[in-house]
Amino acid sequence: MTKRIAVLASGRGSNFQAVIEAIAARRIPATCVALITDNPKAYALERARKADIPVIVLDYASFPSREAYESALLAAMQQQKADLFVLAGYMRILGTAIVQAFPRKIVNIHPALLPSFTGLHAQRQAVAYGVKVAGCTVHFVDENLDCGPIILQKCVPVLRDDDEDSLAGRILTEEHTCYPEAIRLFCEDRLEITGRIVRIH
Ligand code: GAR
């Protein structure tokens, strides 16, 4: 059965584009019902328009408080009747009310091998720490930052002369296959979650 997915993105949206293309190529059995963004300047909006995906812009700066923004976001998410919410470079922490409203129905991609290097600038953290492998992680979202059950991870080498940008580029290439693959597994009902362990069928 075709699932309904909604994407949340704050910026460039290259992962969103990878999902759009995987849906178009029927690699993901889903319809993308909306792009929701907190940033009216996000390039992701262009990508949505080109793909005829409805957009919802909740300009964070126009809300009087974080609470007001979050309640508008919760309402917008509820309206989608989505089976899955995909965070694709959504650069805000989702509040508890939203996470609890959609248990195991929100996924995120993080540009590090979790549980290492949570939060912002994960690639910069990896270079500064001197790790020899880095990568990306697709995980379910829970109440803690970058912490929910892990669905897939892909790794890349960290090369001698890498800086944050070169490493980020290498990781991003992996993100673009890893995220559609994880979403496909979800949409094919192939993920079984026990505690924080995700088994793939
Ligand atoms: C990606 O590298 C993604 O992993 C990262 O932001 C970038 C968004 O790129 N997300 C986070 O750091 C979330 N904590 P994109 O807009 O081109 O998909």
PDB file of C-alpha atoms and ligand atoms in Angstrom:
ATOM      1  CA  MET A   1       0.000   0.000   0.000  1.00  0.00           C
ATOM      2  CA  THR A   2       1.259   3.437  -0.896  1.00  0.00           C
ATOM      3  CA  LYS A   3       2.230   5.460   2.166  1.00  0.00           C
ATOM      4  CA  ARG A   4       1.801   9.158   2.690  1.00  0.00           C
ATOM      5  CA  ILE A   5       5.013  10.912   3.615  1.00  0.00           C
ATOM      6  CA  ALA A   6       5.590  14.546   4.520  1.00  0.00           C
ATOM      7  CA  VAL A   7       9.023  16.160   4.522  1.00  0.00           C
ATOM      8  CA  LEU A   8      10.318  18.862   6.866  1.00  0.00           C
ATOM      9  CA  ALA A   9      13.318  20.827   5.596  1.00  0.00           C
ATOM     10  CA  SER A  10      14.961  24.132   6.481  1.00  0.00           C
ATOM     11  CA  GLY A  11      17.427  24.730   3.667  1.00  0.00           C
ATOM     12  CA  ARG A  12      19.041  23.359   0.547  1.00  0.00           C
ATOM     13  CA  GLY A  13      16.949  20.206   0.450  1.00  0.00           C
ATOM     14  CA  SER A  14      19.289  17.867  -1.417  1.00  0.00           C
ATOM     15  CA  ASN A  15      18.071  14.939   0.698  1.00  0.00           C
ATOM     16  CA  PHE A  16      14.497  15.979  -0.064  1.00  0.00           C
ATOM     17  CA  GLN A  17      15.451  15.885  -3.760  1.00  0.00           C
ATOM     18  CA  ALA A  18      16.853  12.366  -3.361  1.00  0.00           C
ATOM     19  CA  VAL A  19      13.534  11.303  -1.835  1.00  0.00           C
ATOM     20  CA  ILE A  20      11.534  12.994  -4.623  1.00  0.00           C
ATOM     21  CA  GLU A  21      13.613  11.133  -7.211  1.00  0.00           C
ATOM     22  CA  ALA A  22      13.317   7.780  -5.432  1.00  0.00           C
ATOM     23  CA  ILE A  23       9.533   8.169  -5.315  1.00  0.00           C
ATOM     24  CA  ALA A  24       9.422   9.140  -9.005  1.00  0.00           C
ATOM     25  CA  ALA A  25      11.523   6.069  -9.852  1.00  0.00           C
ATOM     26  CA  ARG A  26       9.126   3.926  -7.752  1.00  0.00           C
ATOM     27  CA  ARG A  27      11.913   2.882  -5.448  1.00  0.00           C
ATOM     28  CA  ILE A  28       9.849   4.233  -2.533  1.00  0.00           C
ATOM     29  CA  PRO A  29       6.176   3.174  -2.532  1.00  0.00           C
ATOM     30  CA  ALA A  30       4.892   6.502  -1.260  1.00  0.00           C
ATOM     31  CA  THR A  31       3.357   9.807  -2.162  1.00  0.00           C
ATOM     32  CA  CYS A  32       4.974  12.961  -0.842  1.00  0.00           C
ATOM     33  CA  VAL A  33       1.969  14.918   0.407  1.00  0.00           C
ATOM     34  CA  ALA A  34       3.734  18.046   1.656  1.00  0.00           C
ATOM     35  CA  LEU A  35       6.922  19.935   2.256  1.00  0.00           C
ATOM     36  CA  ILE A  36       6.813  21.838   5.525  1.00  0.00           C
ATOM     37  CA  THR A  37       9.482  24.449   6.144  1.00  0.00           C
ATOM     38  CA  ASP A  38      10.319  26.945   8.875  1.00  0.00           C
ATOM     39  CA  ASN A  39      12.306  29.025   6.396  1.00  0.00           C
ATOM     40  CA  PRO A  40      10.604  30.980   3.593  1.00  0.00           C
ATOM     41  CA  LYS A  41      13.964  31.207   1.780  1.00  0.00           C
ATOM     42  CA  ALA A  42      14.668  27.464   1.789  1.00  0.00           C
ATOM     43  CA  TYR A  43      15.763  26.170  -1.617  1.00  0.00           C
ATOM     44  CA  ALA A  44      13.757  23.054  -0.758  1.00  0.00           C
ATOM     45  CA  LEU A  45      10.677  25.131  -1.687  1.00  0.00           C
ATOM     46  CA  GLU A  46      11.864  25.333  -5.298  1.00  0.00           C
ATOM     47  CA  ARG A  47      12.335  21.602  -5.385  1.00  0.00           C
ATOM     48  CA  ALA A  48       8.814  21.046  -4.069  1.00  0.00           C
ATOM     49  CA  ARG A  49       7.291  23.386  -6.639  1.00  0.00           C
ATOM     50  CA  LYS A  50       9.110  21.642  -9.474  1.00  0.00           C
ATOM     51  CA  ALA A  51       7.801  18.298  -8.250  1.00  0.00           C
ATOM     52  CA  ASP A  52       4.247  19.595  -7.679  1.00  0.00           C
ATOM     53  CA  ILE A  53       4.423  18.922  -3.973  1.00  0.00           C
ATOM     54  CA  PRO A  54       2.240  21.186  -1.797  1.00  0.00           C
ATOM     55  CA  VAL A  55       4.230  23.461   0.515  1.00  0.00           C
ATOM     56  CA  ILE A  56       3.477  24.779   3.971  1.00  0.00           C
ATOM     57  CA  VAL A  57       5.677  27.657   5.113  1.00  0.00           C
ATOM     58  CA  LEU A  58       5.685  28.353   8.831  1.00  0.00           C
ATOM     59  CA  ASP A  59       8.126  31.238   9.015  1.00  0.00           C
ATOM     60  CA  TYR A  60       9.701  30.762  12.423  1.00  0.00           C
ATOM     61  CA  ALA A  61      10.560  34.460  12.691  1.00  0.00           C
ATOM     62  CA  SER A  62       6.920  35.451  12.325  1.00  0.00           C
ATOM     63  CA  PHE A  63       5.789  33.612  15.454  1.00  0.00           C
ATOM     64  CA  PRO A  64       5.756  35.357  18.840  1.00  0.00           C
ATOM     65  CA  SER A  65       7.283  32.384  20.643  1.00  0.00           C
ATOM     66  CA  ARG A  66       8.681  28.910  20.135  1.00  0.00           C
ATOM     67  CA  GLU A  67       5.488  27.510  21.690  1.00  0.00           C
ATOM     68  CA  ALA A  68       3.328  29.318  19.130  1.00  0.00           C
ATOM     69  CA  TYR A  69       5.482  28.007  16.288  1.00  0.00           C
ATOM     70  CA  GLU A  70       5.391  24.469  17.651  1.00  0.00           C
ATOM     71  CA  SER A  71       1.637  24.425  18.020  1.00  0.00           C
ATOM     72  CA  ALA A  72       1.215  25.645  14.437  1.00  0.00           C
ATOM     73  CA  LEU A  73       3.672  22.992  13.300  1.00  0.00           C
ATOM     74  CA  LEU A  74       1.831  20.279  15.220  1.00  0.00           C
ATOM     75  CA  ALA A  75      -1.461  21.325  13.626  1.00  0.00           C
ATOM     76  CA  ALA A  76       0.113  21.363  10.157  1.00  0.00           C
ATOM     77  CA  MET A  77       1.591  17.917  10.696  1.00  0.00           C
ATOM     78  CA  GLN A  78      -1.721  16.496  11.944  1.00  0.00           C
ATOM     79  CA  GLN A  79      -3.491  17.794   8.851  1.00  0.00           C
ATOM     80  CA  GLN A  80      -1.238  15.744   6.587  1.00  0.00           C
ATOM     81  CA  LYS A  81      -2.506  12.370   7.817  1.00  0.00           C
ATOM     82  CA  ALA A  82       0.969  11.149   7.011  1.00  0.00           C
ATOM     83  CA  ASP A  83       2.303   7.689   7.740  1.00  0.00           C
ATOM     84  CA  LEU A  84       5.802   9.108   8.031  1.00  0.00           C
ATOM     85  CA  PHE A  85       7.455  12.491   8.583  1.00  0.00           C
ATOM     86  CA  VAL A  86      10.905  12.812   7.067  1.00  0.00           C
ATOM     87  CA  LEU A  87      13.280  15.383   8.568  1.00  0.00           C
ATOM     88  CA  ALA A  88      15.610  16.369   5.736  1.00  0.00           C
ATOM     89  CA  GLY A  89      17.940  19.048   7.014  1.00  0.00           C
ATOM     90  CA  TYR A  90      15.256  20.346   9.359  1.00  0.00           C
ATOM     91  CA  MET A  91      17.434  22.416  11.640  1.00  0.00           C
ATOM     92  CA  ARG A  92      15.214  22.780  14.728  1.00  0.00           C
ATOM     93  CA  ILE A  93      14.700  20.445  17.606  1.00  0.00           C
ATOM     94  CA  LEU A  94      11.154  19.072  17.577  1.00  0.00           C
ATOM     95  CA  GLY A  95       9.314  19.719  20.828  1.00  0.00           C
ATOM     96  CA  THR A  96       8.119  16.896  23.046  1.00  0.00           C
ATOM     97  CA  ALA A  97       4.450  17.375  22.128  1.00  0.00           C
ATOM     98  CA  ILE A  98       5.225  16.773  18.454  1.00  0.00           C
ATOM     99  CA  VAL A  99       7.483  13.805  19.068  1.00  0.00           C
ATOM    100  CA  GLN A 100       4.852  12.235  21.331  1.00  0.00           C
ATOM    101  CA  ALA A 101       2.072  12.887  18.804  1.00  0.00           C
ATOM    102  CA  PHE A 102       3.854  10.759  16.180  1.00  0.00           C
ATOM    103  CA  PRO A 103       5.670   7.926  17.939  1.00  0.00           C
ATOM    104  CA  ARG A 104       7.957   5.995  15.539  1.00  0.00           C
ATOM    105  CA  LYS A 105       6.542   8.027  12.678  1.00  0.00           C
ATOM    106  CA  ILE A 106       9.315  10.607  12.384  1.00  0.00           C
ATOM    107  CA  VAL A 107      12.733   9.851  10.903  1.00  0.00           C
ATOM    108  CA  ASN A 108      15.844  11.987  10.695  1.00  0.00           C
ATOM    109  CA  ILE A 109      19.184  11.837   8.914  1.00  0.00           C
ATOM    110  CA  HIS A 110      22.237  12.991  10.795  1.00  0.00           C
ATOM    111  CA  PRO A 111      25.664  13.453   9.161  1.00  0.00           C
ATOM    112  CA  ALA A 112      27.619  11.375  11.677  1.00  0.00           C
ATOM    113  CA  LEU A 113      27.856   7.822  12.917  1.00  0.00           C
ATOM    114  CA  LEU A 114      25.635   8.166  15.967  1.00  0.00           C
ATOM    115  CA  PRO A 115      25.980   8.145  18.895  1.00  0.00           C
ATOM    116  CA  SER A 116      29.102  10.171  18.050  1.00  0.00           C
ATOM    117  CA  PHE A 117      28.883  13.853  17.198  1.00  0.00           C
ATOM    118  CA  THR A 118      25.293  14.798  17.883  1.00  0.00           C
ATOM    119  CA  GLY A 119      23.938  18.298  17.345  1.00  0.00           C
ATOM    120  CA  LEU A 120      25.226  20.958  14.995  1.00  0.00           C
ATOM    121  CA  HIS A 121      28.344  20.777  12.798  1.00  0.00           C
ATOM    122  CA  ALA A 122      28.739  17.018  13.109  1.00  0.00           C
ATOM    123  CA  GLN A 123      31.270  16.875  10.265  1.00  0.00           C
ATOM    124  CA  ARG A 124      33.360  19.635  11.870  1.00  0.00           C
ATOM    125  CA  GLN A 125      33.272  17.722  15.135  1.00  0.00           C
ATOM    126  CA  ALA A 126      34.454  14.552  13.365  1.00  0.00           C
ATOM    127  CA  VAL A 127      37.406  16.309  11.692  1.00  0.00           C
ATOM    128  CA  ALA A 128      38.389  18.034  14.937  1.00  0.00           C
ATOM    129  CA  TYR A 129      38.245  14.776  16.877  1.00  0.00           C
ATOM    130  CA  GLY A 130      40.471  12.986  14.382  1.00  0.00           C
ATOM    131  CA  VAL A 131      38.245   9.989  13.682  1.00  0.00           C
ATOM    132  CA  LYS A 132      39.258   7.857  10.694  1.00  0.00           C
ATOM    133  CA  VAL A 133      35.741   6.911   9.637  1.00  0.00           C
ATOM    134  CA  ALA A 134      32.656   9.077   9.563  1.00  0.00           C
ATOM    135  CA  GLY A 135      29.264   8.696   7.943  1.00  0.00           C
ATOM    136  CA  CYS A 136      25.550   9.202   8.268  1.00  0.00           C
ATOM    137  CA  THR A 137      22.756   7.731  10.356  1.00  0.00           C
ATOM    138  CA  VAL A 138      19.035   7.427   9.662  1.00  0.00           C
ATOM    139  CA  HIS A 139      17.081   7.022  12.886  1.00  0.00           C
ATOM    140  CA  PHE A 140      13.640   7.338  14.384  1.00  0.00           C
ATOM    141  CA  VAL A 141      13.156  10.538  16.338  1.00  0.00           C
ATOM    142  CA  ASP A 142      12.529  10.349  20.062  1.00  0.00           C
ATOM    143  CA  GLU A 143      12.549  12.951  22.818  1.00  0.00           C
ATOM    144  CA  ASN A 144      16.338  13.148  22.969  1.00  0.00           C
ATOM    145  CA  LEU A 145      18.521  14.857  20.374  1.00  0.00           C
ATOM    146  CA  ASP A 146      19.856  12.528  17.642  1.00  0.00           C
ATOM    147  CA  CYS A 147      19.126   9.574  19.860  1.00  0.00           C
ATOM    148  CA  GLY A 148      16.236   7.388  18.603  1.00  0.00           C
ATOM    149  CA  PRO A 149      16.466   3.827  17.249  1.00  0.00           C
ATOM    150  CA  ILE A 150      18.903   3.514  14.347  1.00  0.00           C
ATOM    151  CA  ILE A 151      17.581   2.262  10.996  1.00  0.00           C
ATOM    152  CA  LEU A 152      20.627   2.478   8.704  1.00  0.00           C
ATOM    153  CA  GLN A 153      24.165   3.810   8.783  1.00  0.00           C
ATOM    154  CA  LYS A 154      26.703   4.286   6.006  1.00  0.00           C
ATOM    155  CA  CYS A 155      30.357   5.066   6.584  1.00  0.00           C
ATOM    156  CA  VAL A 156      33.018   6.911   4.636  1.00  0.00           C
ATOM    157  CA  PRO A 157      36.752   7.323   5.267  1.00  0.00           C
ATOM    158  CA  VAL A 158      38.111  10.527   6.722  1.00  0.00           C
ATOM    159  CA  LEU A 159      41.102  11.427   4.559  1.00  0.00           C
ATOM    160  CA  ARG A 160      44.298  13.087   5.677  1.00  0.00           C
ATOM    161  CA  ASP A 161      43.590  16.486   4.161  1.00  0.00           C
ATOM    162  CA  ASP A 162      39.878  16.584   4.831  1.00  0.00           C
ATOM    163  CA  ASP A 163      38.265  19.692   6.179  1.00  0.00           C
ATOM    164  CA  GLU A 164      34.668  20.064   7.276  1.00  0.00           C
ATOM    165  CA  ASP A 165      33.456  20.788   3.734  1.00  0.00           C
ATOM    166  CA  SER A 166      35.221  17.954   1.931  1.00  0.00           C
ATOM    167  CA  LEU A 167      34.075  15.462   4.549  1.00  0.00           C
ATOM    168  CA  ALA A 168      30.521  16.847   4.464  1.00  0.00           C
ATOM    169  CA  GLY A 169      30.439  16.352   0.679  1.00  0.00           C
ATOM    170  CA  ARG A 170      31.588  12.743   0.945  1.00  0.00           C
ATOM    171  CA  ILE A 171      29.011  12.018   3.643  1.00  0.00           C
ATOM    172  CA  LEU A 172      26.247  13.784   1.694  1.00  0.00           C
ATOM    173  CA  THR A 173      26.758  11.469  -1.282  1.00  0.00           C
ATOM    174  CA  GLU A 174      26.044   8.539   1.039  1.00  0.00           C
ATOM    175  CA  GLU A 175      23.078  10.333   2.600  1.00  0.00           C
ATOM    176  CA  HIS A 176      21.414  10.527  -0.797  1.00  0.00           C
ATOM    177  CA  THR A 177      21.278   6.729  -1.081  1.00  0.00           C
ATOM    178  CA  CYS A 178      20.945   5.867   2.594  1.00  0.00           C
ATOM    179  CA  TYR A 179      17.891   8.030   3.295  1.00  0.00           C
ATOM    180  CA  PRO A 180      15.743   6.832   0.373  1.00  0.00           C
ATOM    181  CA  GLU A 181      16.698   3.248   1.253  1.00  0.00           C
ATOM    182  CA  ALA A 182      15.616   3.667   4.888  1.00  0.00           C
ATOM    183  CA  ILE A 183      12.363   5.329   3.837  1.00  0.00           C
ATOM    184  CA  ARG A 184      11.728   2.508   1.390  1.00  0.00           C
ATOM    185  CA  LEU A 185      12.164  -0.055   4.180  1.00  0.00           C
ATOM    186  CA  PHE A 186       9.688   1.867   6.340  1.00  0.00           C
ATOM    187  CA  CYS A 187       7.165   2.168   3.522  1.00  0.00           C
ATOM    188  CA  GLU A 188       7.438  -1.547   2.779  1.00  0.00           C
ATOM    189  CA  ASP A 189       6.659  -2.287   6.462  1.00  0.00           C
ATOM    190  CA  ARG A 190      10.003  -4.005   6.835  1.00  0.00           C
ATOM    191  CA  LEU A 191      11.142  -2.347  10.069  1.00  0.00           C
ATOM    192  CA  GLU A 192      10.457  -4.028  13.386  1.00  0.00           C
ATOM    193  CA  ILE A 193      11.341  -1.968  16.450  1.00  0.00           C
ATOM    194  CA  THR A 194      12.009  -3.545  19.829  1.00  0.00           C
ATOM    195  CA  GLY A 195      13.171  -1.027  22.415  1.00  0.00           C
ATOM    196  CA  ARG A 196      15.865   0.824  20.551  1.00  0.00           C
ATOM    197  CA  ILE A 197      16.761  -2.052  18.240  1.00  0.00           C
ATOM    198  CA  VAL A 198      15.458  -1.904  14.662  1.00  0.00           C
ATOM    199  CA  ARG A 199      15.353  -5.206  12.788  1.00  0.00           C
ATOM    200  CA  ILE A 200      15.042  -5.187   9.011  1.00  0.00           C
ATOM    201  CA  HIS A 201      12.903  -7.874   7.401  1.00  0.00           C
TER     202      HIS A 201
HETATM  203  C1  GAR B   1      22.525  17.076   5.655  1.00  0.00           C
HETATM  204  O1  GAR B   1      23.904  16.827   5.673  1.00  0.00           O
HETATM  205  C2  GAR B   1      21.862  16.493   6.875  1.00  0.00           C
HETATM  206  O2  GAR B   1      22.416  15.277   7.284  1.00  0.00           O
HETATM  207  C3  GAR B   1      22.130  17.570   7.889  1.00  0.00           C
HETATM  208  O3  GAR B   1      21.950  18.781   7.208  1.00  0.00           O
HETATM  209  C4  GAR B   1      22.248  18.574   5.823  1.00  0.00           C
HETATM  210  C5  GAR B   1      21.051  19.012   5.034  1.00  0.00           C
HETATM  211  O4  GAR B   1      21.338  18.993   3.656  1.00  0.00           O
HETATM  212  N1  GAR B   1      21.240  17.461   9.002  1.00  0.00           N
HETATM  213  C6  GAR B   1      21.585  17.762  10.240  1.00  0.00           C
HETATM  214  O5  GAR B   1      22.689  18.173  10.554  1.00  0.00           O
HETATM  215  C7  GAR B   1      20.483  17.552  11.264  1.00  0.00           C
HETATM  216  N2  GAR B   1      21.025  17.646  12.574  1.00  0.00           N
HETATM  217  P1  GAR B   1      20.180  19.077   2.594  1.00  0.00           P
HETATM  218  O6  GAR B   1      19.302  20.263   2.987  1.00  0.00           O
HETATM  219  O7  GAR B   1      20.881  19.327   1.294  1.00  0.00           O
HETATM  220  O8  GAR B   1      19.430  17.789   2.616  1.00  0.00           O
END
